[in-house]
CSV table of C-alpha atoms in Angstrom, one decimal:
chain,number,residue,atom,x,y,z
N,1,MET,CA,-40.0,19.6,61.8
N,2,SER,CA,-39.2,15.9,61.8
N,3,LEU,CA,-36.7,14.7,59.3
N,4,LEU,CA,-38.8,11.7,58.5
N,5,THR,CA,-41.4,12.1,55.8
N,6,GLN,CA,-44.6,9.9,55.8
N,7,ALA,CA,-43.7,6.7,54.0
N,8,GLY,CA,-46.4,4.2,54.9
N,9,ALA,CA,-45.8,0.5,54.3
N,10,TYR,CA,-44.0,1.1,51.0
N,11,PRO,CA,-44.2,4.4,49.0
N,12,ASP,CA,-45.6,3.8,45.5
N,13,ARG,CA,-42.7,5.5,43.9
N,14,VAL,CA,-39.4,7.1,44.9
N,15,SER,CA,-37.3,9.6,43.0
N,16,ASP,CA,-34.0,8.4,41.5
N,17,TYR,CA,-30.9,10.7,41.4
N,18,ASN,CA,-31.5,11.9,37.9
N,19,GLY,CA,-35.1,13.0,38.8
N,20,VAL,CA,-36.7,10.0,37.2
N,21,THR,CA,-39.1,8.1,39.4
N,22,SER,CA,-39.0,4.3,39.5
N,23,PRO,CA,-41.1,1.6,41.3
N,24,THR,CA,-40.2,0.7,44.8
N,25,PRO,CA,-38.2,-1.2,45.9
N,26,VAL,CA,-35.2,-0.1,43.9
N,27,GLN,CA,-32.2,-2.3,43.8
N,28,PHE,CA,-28.7,-1.0,43.9
N,29,ASP,CA,-26.4,-1.4,40.9
N,30,LYS,CA,-25.3,-5.0,40.5
N,31,ARG,CA,-21.7,-3.8,40.8
N,32,VAL,CA,-22.5,-2.6,44.3
N,33,CYS,CA,-24.9,-5.5,45.2
N,34,SER,CA,-22.1,-8.0,44.7
N,35,TYR,CA,-19.5,-5.7,46.2
N,36,GLN,CA,-16.4,-7.6,47.4
N,37,GLU,CA,-13.2,-5.9,48.1
N,38,LYS,CA,-10.2,-7.8,46.7
N,39,PRO,CA,-7.8,-8.6,49.6
N,40,CYS,CA,-4.2,-7.6,49.3
N,41,GLN,CA,-2.0,-10.4,47.9
N,42,SER,CA,1.2,-9.3,49.6
N,43,ARG,CA,2.4,-10.0,53.1
N,44,GLY,CA,2.5,-7.4,55.7
N,45,THR,CA,0.9,-4.2,54.6
N,46,CYS,CA,-0.6,-2.5,51.5
N,47,THR,CA,0.1,1.1,50.9
N,48,MET,CA,-2.3,3.6,49.2
N,49,LYS,CA,-0.8,6.9,48.1
N,50,THR,CA,-2.9,10.0,47.7
N,51,PRO,CA,-2.1,13.3,46.0
N,52,VAL,CA,-2.4,16.7,47.6
N,53,GLN,CA,-6.0,18.0,47.4
N,54,ILE,CA,-7.7,21.3,47.8
N,55,VAL,CA,-11.4,20.6,48.3
N,56,THR,CA,-14.4,22.7,49.0
N,57,VAL,CA,-16.8,21.9,51.9
N,58,SER,CA,-20.2,21.2,50.5
N,59,PRO,CA,-23.5,22.2,52.3
N,60,GLU,CA,-24.1,18.6,53.1
N,61,GLU,CA,-20.8,18.3,54.9
N,62,SER,CA,-21.1,21.6,56.8
N,63,GLY,CA,-20.8,21.2,60.6
N,64,GLN,CA,-18.6,18.1,60.6
N,65,LYS,CA,-15.5,18.0,62.8
N,66,LEU,CA,-12.4,18.3,60.7
N,67,PHE,CA,-11.0,14.8,61.5
N,68,ALA,CA,-14.4,13.3,60.5
N,69,PHE,CA,-14.4,15.3,57.3
N,70,LEU,CA,-10.9,14.1,56.4
N,71,ARG,CA,-11.7,10.5,57.1
N,72,ALA,CA,-14.8,10.7,55.0
N,73,ARG,CA,-13.0,12.4,52.1
N,74,THR,CA,-10.3,9.7,52.1
N,75,GLY,CA,-12.8,6.9,52.1
N,76,GLN,CA,-12.4,6.0,55.8
N,77,HIS,CA,-8.9,4.7,55.1
N,78,LEU,CA,-7.1,7.4,57.1
N,79,PRO,CA,-6.2,6.1,60.6
N,80,GLU,CA,-7.3,8.4,63.3
N,81,ALA,CA,-3.8,8.8,64.7
N,82,LEU,CA,-2.5,9.9,61.3
N,83,CYS,CA,-5.4,12.2,60.8
N,84,MET,CA,-4.7,13.9,64.1
N,85,ARG,CA,-1.0,14.2,63.3
N,86,VAL,CA,-1.3,15.8,59.9
N,87,VAL,CA,-3.7,18.4,61.3
N,88,ARG,CA,-1.6,19.2,64.4
N,89,THR,CA,1.6,19.6,62.3
N,90,GLY,CA,-0.1,22.1,60.1
N,91,GLN,CA,-0.3,20.0,56.9
N,92,VAL,CA,-4.0,20.4,56.8
N,93,ARG,CA,-5.3,24.0,56.3
N,94,ILE,CA,-8.8,25.5,56.3
N,95,ASP,CA,-8.9,28.6,54.0
N,96,GLY,CA,-5.1,28.7,54.2
N,97,ARG,CA,-5.0,28.8,58.0
N,98,ARG,CA,-3.8,26.3,60.6
N,99,CYS,CA,-6.6,24.4,62.3
N,100,LYS,CA,-7.3,21.8,65.0
N,101,PRO,CA,-8.8,18.3,64.6
N,102,PHE,CA,-12.0,19.2,66.3
N,103,ASP,CA,-12.7,22.4,64.5
N,104,ARG,CA,-15.9,22.3,62.5
N,105,VAL,CA,-15.8,22.8,58.8
N,106,LEU,CA,-18.4,25.1,57.1
N,107,ALA,CA,-19.9,25.1,53.7
N,108,GLY,CA,-17.8,27.0,51.2
N,109,GLN,CA,-14.5,26.7,53.1
N,110,THR,CA,-11.5,25.2,51.3
N,111,VAL,CA,-9.5,22.4,53.0
N,112,ARG,CA,-6.0,21.4,52.0
N,113,ILE,CA,-5.5,17.6,52.3
N,114,PRO,CA,-1.8,16.8,52.2
N,115,PRO,CA,-0.2,13.8,50.3
N,116,LEU,CA,-0.8,10.7,52.4
N,117,GLU,CA,0.6,7.2,52.5
N,118,ILE,CA,-2.1,5.0,54.1
N,119,GLN,CA,-1.1,1.5,55.1
N,120,ASN,CA,-3.7,-1.3,55.6
N,121,GLN,CA,-2.7,-4.5,57.3
N,122,ALA,CA,-3.1,-7.5,55.0
N,123,GLY,CA,-4.5,-10.6,56.4
N,124,PRO,CA,-7.3,-13.2,56.3
N,125,GLN,CA,-10.5,-11.6,55.1
N,126,LYS,CA,-14.1,-12.6,55.7
N,127,ASN,CA,-16.8,-12.0,53.1
N,128,THR,CA,-20.4,-11.7,53.9
N,129,THR,CA,-23.2,-11.7,51.4
N,130,SER,CA,-23.9,-10.8,47.8
N,131,VAL,CA,-27.6,-10.3,48.4
N,132,SER,CA,-28.8,-6.9,47.1
N,133,VAL,CA,-29.8,-4.0,49.3
N,134,GLU,CA,-33.0,-2.2,48.5
N,135,ARG,CA,-34.2,1.3,49.1
N,136,VAL,CA,-37.6,1.4,50.9
N,137,PHE,CA,-37.7,5.2,51.3
N,138,GLU,CA,-35.8,8.3,50.3
N,139,ASN,CA,-36.1,12.1,50.6
N,140,SER,CA,-33.7,15.0,50.4
N,141,ASP,CA,-32.5,14.4,54.0
N,142,MET,CA,-32.3,10.6,54.4
N,143,ILE,CA,-32.5,7.2,52.9
N,144,ALA,CA,-34.0,4.1,54.4
N,145,LEU,CA,-32.5,0.8,53.3
N,146,HIS,CA,-33.5,-2.9,53.7
N,147,LYS,CA,-30.4,-4.5,55.1
N,148,PRO,CA,-30.2,-8.3,54.4
N,149,SER,CA,-29.3,-10.8,57.0
N,150,GLY,CA,-25.6,-11.5,57.1
N,151,LEU,CA,-24.5,-8.0,56.0
N,152,PRO,CA,-22.9,-5.8,58.8
N,153,VAL,CA,-23.8,-2.1,58.9
N,154,HIS,CA,-20.1,-1.2,59.4
N,155,GLY,CA,-17.0,-3.1,58.3
N,156,GLY,CA,-14.1,-4.1,60.5
N,157,SER,CA,-12.8,-7.3,62.1
N,158,GLY,CA,-11.8,-8.7,58.7
N,159,TRP,CA,-15.1,-8.2,57.0
N,160,THR,CA,-14.7,-6.9,53.4
N,161,ASP,CA,-18.4,-6.0,52.8
N,162,SER,CA,-20.7,-3.8,54.8
N,163,LEU,CA,-23.7,-1.5,54.2
N,164,ARG,CA,-21.4,1.5,54.6
N,165,ASP,CA,-19.0,0.1,52.0
N,166,ARG,CA,-21.9,-0.3,49.5
N,167,LEU,CA,-23.0,3.3,50.2
N,168,ALA,CA,-19.5,4.5,49.6
N,169,ALA,CA,-19.3,2.6,46.3
N,170,LEU,CA,-22.4,4.4,44.8
N,171,PRO,CA,-22.2,7.6,42.7
N,172,TRP,CA,-23.7,10.2,45.0
N,173,PRO,CA,-24.6,13.7,43.7
N,174,THR,CA,-22.7,15.4,46.6
N,175,PRO,CA,-19.3,14.7,48.3
N,176,PHE,CA,-21.1,13.6,51.5
N,177,ILE,CA,-21.7,9.9,51.6
N,178,PRO,CA,-24.8,8.9,53.5
N,179,VAL,CA,-24.1,7.7,57.0
N,180,PRO,CA,-26.0,5.0,58.9
N,181,VAL,CA,-27.3,6.7,62.1
N,182,HIS,CA,-27.9,3.4,64.0
N,183,ARG,CA,-27.0,-0.2,63.9
N,184,LEU,CA,-28.5,-3.6,63.4
N,185,ASP,CA,-26.8,-6.9,64.3
N,186,ARG,CA,-25.1,-8.5,61.3
N,187,ASP,CA,-27.6,-11.4,61.3
N,188,THR,CA,-30.7,-9.2,61.8
N,189,SER,CA,-32.4,-7.9,58.6
N,190,GLY,CA,-34.6,-4.8,58.2
N,191,ILE,CA,-34.6,-1.1,58.1
N,192,VAL,CA,-31.4,1.0,58.5
N,193,LEU,CA,-31.7,4.8,58.3
N,194,CYS,CA,-28.9,6.7,56.7
N,195,ALA,CA,-28.5,10.5,56.8
N,196,LYS,CA,-27.6,12.3,53.5
N,197,THR,CA,-26.3,15.5,55.3
N,198,HIS,CA,-24.3,16.1,58.4
N,199,ALA,CA,-27.2,18.3,59.7
N,200,CYS,CA,-29.5,15.3,59.3
N,201,VAL,CA,-27.1,13.1,61.3
N,202,ARG,CA,-27.1,15.5,64.2
N,203,ALA,CA,-30.9,16.0,64.1
N,204,MET,CA,-31.6,12.3,63.9
N,205,HIS,CA,-29.3,11.5,66.8
N,206,ALA,CA,-31.1,14.1,68.9
N,207,GLN,CA,-34.5,12.5,68.1
N,208,TRP,CA,-33.5,8.9,68.1
N,209,GLN,CA,-34.6,8.1,71.7
N,210,SER,CA,-38.2,9.1,70.7
N,211,VAL,CA,-38.4,6.7,67.8
N,212,THR,CA,-40.6,3.6,68.2
N,213,LYS,CA,-38.8,0.5,66.8
N,214,ALA,CA,-40.8,-2.7,66.0
N,215,TYR,CA,-39.5,-6.1,64.9
N,216,LEU,CA,-41.0,-9.3,63.6
N,217,CYS,CA,-39.6,-12.7,64.6
N,218,TRP,CA,-40.4,-16.4,64.5
N,219,VAL,CA,-39.7,-18.2,67.8
N,220,GLN,CA,-39.7,-21.8,68.9
N,221,GLY,CA,-42.8,-23.1,70.7
N,222,VAL,CA,-46.2,-21.6,71.4
N,223,TRP,CA,-46.1,-18.1,73.1
N,224,PRO,CA,-48.2,-18.4,76.2
N,225,TRP,CA,-49.5,-14.8,76.4
N,226,LYS,CA,-52.3,-13.7,74.1
N,227,SER,CA,-52.0,-9.9,74.6
N,228,TRP,CA,-49.1,-7.5,75.0
N,229,HIS,CA,-46.6,-8.9,77.5
N,230,THR,CA,-43.6,-6.9,78.8
N,231,LEU,CA,-40.2,-8.6,79.5
N,232,THR,CA,-37.9,-6.7,81.8
N,233,SER,CA,-34.4,-7.6,83.1
N,234,LEU,CA,-31.0,-6.2,83.8
N,235,LEU,CA,-28.5,-7.1,81.1
N,236,GLU,CA,-24.8,-6.9,81.0
N,237,LYS,CA,-22.1,-8.0,78.5
N,238,LYS,CA,-19.8,-10.8,79.6
N,239,LYS,CA,-17.1,-13.0,78.0
N,240,THR,CA,-18.1,-16.7,77.9
N,241,THR,CA,-16.4,-19.7,76.4
N,242,GLN,CA,-18.5,-19.0,73.3
N,243,GLY,CA,-17.5,-15.4,73.1
N,244,GLN,CA,-19.2,-12.2,74.3
N,245,ARG,CA,-22.8,-12.6,75.4
N,246,MET,CA,-25.5,-10.4,77.0
N,247,VAL,CA,-26.5,-12.1,80.2
N,248,PRO,CA,-28.8,-11.2,83.2
N,249,GLY,CA,-26.8,-9.4,85.8
N,250,THR,CA,-26.3,-5.9,87.3
N,251,GLY,CA,-26.2,-4.0,84.0
N,252,LYS,CA,-28.8,-1.7,82.4
N,253,THR,CA,-32.5,-2.2,82.4
N,254,ALA,CA,-33.9,-3.8,79.2
N,255,ILE,CA,-37.6,-3.5,78.4
N,256,THR,CA,-39.2,-5.5,75.6
N,257,HIS,CA,-43.0,-5.5,74.6
N,258,VAL,CA,-44.2,-8.7,72.9
N,259,LEU,CA,-47.4,-9.7,71.1
N,260,PRO,CA,-48.2,-12.9,69.2
N,261,VAL,CA,-49.4,-12.3,65.7
N,262,ALA,CA,-49.7,-15.9,64.3
N,263,SER,CA,-48.7,-19.4,65.1
N,264,GLN,CA,-48.2,-22.7,63.2
N,265,ALA,CA,-47.2,-26.2,64.5
N,266,ASP,CA,-44.6,-25.5,67.2
N,267,SER,CA,-43.7,-21.9,66.3
N,268,THR,CA,-45.0,-18.4,66.9
N,269,LEU,CA,-44.7,-15.2,64.9
N,270,LEU,CA,-44.1,-12.3,67.4
N,271,LEU,CA,-44.4,-8.6,67.0
N,272,VAL,CA,-41.8,-6.9,69.3
N,273,VAL,CA,-41.6,-3.2,70.3
N,274,LEU,CA,-38.5,-2.0,72.0
N,275,GLY,CA,-38.8,-0.1,75.3
N,276,THR,CA,-35.0,0.2,75.4
N,277,GLY,CA,-32.2,-0.5,73.0
N,278,ARG,CA,-29.7,-2.8,74.6
N,279,THR,CA,-27.4,-5.1,72.6
N,280,HIS,CA,-29.1,-8.4,71.6
N,281,GLN,CA,-32.0,-7.4,73.9
N,282,ILE,CA,-34.8,-9.1,71.9
N,283,ARG,CA,-32.7,-12.3,71.4
N,284,VAL,CA,-31.8,-12.6,75.1
N,285,HIS,CA,-35.3,-11.8,76.4
N,286,LEU,CA,-37.0,-14.3,74.2
N,287,ALA,CA,-34.4,-17.0,74.9
N,288,GLN,CA,-34.8,-16.4,78.7
N,289,ALA,CA,-38.6,-16.8,78.2
N,290,GLY,CA,-38.0,-20.2,76.7
N,291,HIS,CA,-38.8,-19.2,73.2
N,292,ALA,CA,-35.5,-18.6,71.3
N,293,ILE,CA,-35.7,-17.0,67.8
N,294,TYR,CA,-35.2,-19.5,65.0
N,295,GLY,CA,-31.7,-19.4,63.7
N,296,ASP,CA,-30.2,-17.8,66.7
N,297,GLY,CA,-26.9,-19.6,67.2
N,298,LYS,CA,-25.9,-17.3,70.1
N,299,TYR,CA,-28.9,-17.7,72.4
N,300,GLY,CA,-30.7,-20.7,70.9
N,301,THR,CA,-30.3,-23.2,68.1
N,302,PRO,CA,-28.2,-22.4,65.1
N,303,GLY,CA,-29.9,-22.3,61.7
N,304,SER,CA,-29.4,-21.1,58.2
N,305,ARG,CA,-30.8,-17.6,59.0
N,306,LEU,CA,-31.8,-15.6,62.0
N,307,LEU,CA,-35.6,-14.9,61.6
N,308,LEU,CA,-35.5,-11.5,63.2
N,309,HIS,CA,-36.4,-8.4,61.2
N,310,ALA,CA,-36.5,-4.7,62.0
N,311,THR,CA,-39.9,-3.9,60.4
N,312,MET,CA,-40.9,-0.4,61.5
N,313,LEU,CA,-39.4,2.9,62.6
N,314,ARG,CA,-41.9,5.6,63.7
N,315,TRP,CA,-41.9,9.2,64.8
N,316,PRO,CA,-45.2,10.6,66.1
N,317,GLY,CA,-47.5,10.6,63.1
N,318,GLN,CA,-44.9,9.3,60.7
N,319,SER,CA,-43.6,5.8,59.9
N,320,ILE,CA,-41.5,3.6,57.6
N,321,LEU,CA,-42.3,-0.1,57.1
N,322,CYS,CA,-40.1,-2.8,55.6
N,323,TRP,CA,-41.2,-6.4,55.3
N,324,PRO,CA,-39.0,-9.5,55.6
N,325,ASP,CA,-38.4,-11.8,52.6
N,326,TRP,CA,-38.6,-15.0,54.6
N,327,GLN,CA,-39.5,-18.1,52.6
N,328,ALA,CA,-42.2,-20.7,53.4
N,329,PRO,CA,-43.3,-21.7,55.9
N,330,TYR,CA,-42.3,-18.4,57.5
N,331,THR,CA,-43.6,-16.1,54.8
N,332,ILE,CA,-45.2,-12.8,55.9
N,333,THR,CA,-48.3,-12.9,53.8
N,334,SER,CA,-50.4,-9.9,52.7
N,335,ALA,CA,-53.0,-10.8,55.4
N,336,LEU,CA,-50.3,-10.9,58.1
N,337,ARG,CA,-49.0,-7.5,56.9
N,338,GLN,CA,-52.4,-6.0,57.2
N,339,ARG,CA,-52.8,-7.4,60.7
N,340,VAL,CA,-49.4,-6.1,61.8
N,341,VAL,CA,-50.1,-2.6,60.4
N,342,HIS,CA,-53.4,-2.6,62.3
N,343,ILE,CA,-51.7,-3.7,65.5
N,344,LEU,CA,-48.9,-1.1,65.2
N,345,ASP,CA,-51.5,1.7,65.3
N,346,SER,CA,-52.0,1.0,69.0
N,347,ALA,CA,-48.6,-0.5,69.9
N,348,PRO,CA,-46.6,0.6,72.9
N,349,THR,CA,-44.3,3.6,72.3
N,350,LYS,CA,-41.0,4.6,73.8
N,351,GLU,CA,-42.8,7.2,75.9
N,352,ALA,CA,-45.0,4.5,77.3
N,353,SER,CA,-42.0,2.7,78.6
N,354,HIS,CA,-40.9,5.7,80.7
N,355,VAL,CA,-37.3,5.1,79.8
């Protein structure tokens, strides 16, 4: 059975954690929406001390590798090298016995987590956005979130805010913190699926290649093809004077299906379905075709916002839709939404790409 439950464009109501239903979309707590980690004020490193803990593995955590379990239980602050060391030196125990980093923990087992001193390098920090994150769908296995443009899915490289950080800051009913099972570029908005159990993580990864992924974007110029048009090329990552870019070369095959939905002045709204999932694939293909996405500073002309939105994820017979909140003149009106939904009923699928 698929882990995705029918959601349609927007479910009428979703269940909150206390069992009370509330209208969709549901905004996260303001404390989380405006989440911003306070950077260390000292030079060098900041040290966080933890007490010894004896914790019980929950059903949602069952099946995780021990080192991943430890990192999750310490808020991802435990360096991988330190994690491996405390396990191999016998400081971590499962049901009182020595263990290995890649042993899998099972529901009901007890795990001893030793006292830890975790040092984080202090340095310049980058903040992203205080825009709220909305739930567009949720069931017992997973949660679908509307990620705003400018918010990375995962932290790192000096960023103090990420979708994963916001998930970790929420009061969840179980020790397992929902995990994003895929990525979107930081500047791309749209659906991000997060698993609420480790079993769901593994199942979704196994099914991910069969998921149809559709995007909406506004591009420069009038798109010349009136029906579905497929863009294909070999893409590889290279370092340029502007940083890393995906460029045509001898890399992996990238397949992108494109259909115009609407146009105005010298711009076109495109519906894009991925045949493959290469980095920056849509942005590169459209720029190569002479129709860069508005706001794409890497492959086109910089702007205040990248007008690229992950609008649909679909398993056979099941789908989740999420609409962009673009302002005029790029607003996705009710009429455009209805047209997109109708088109998606017969859109290309991953299977049709033979990839």
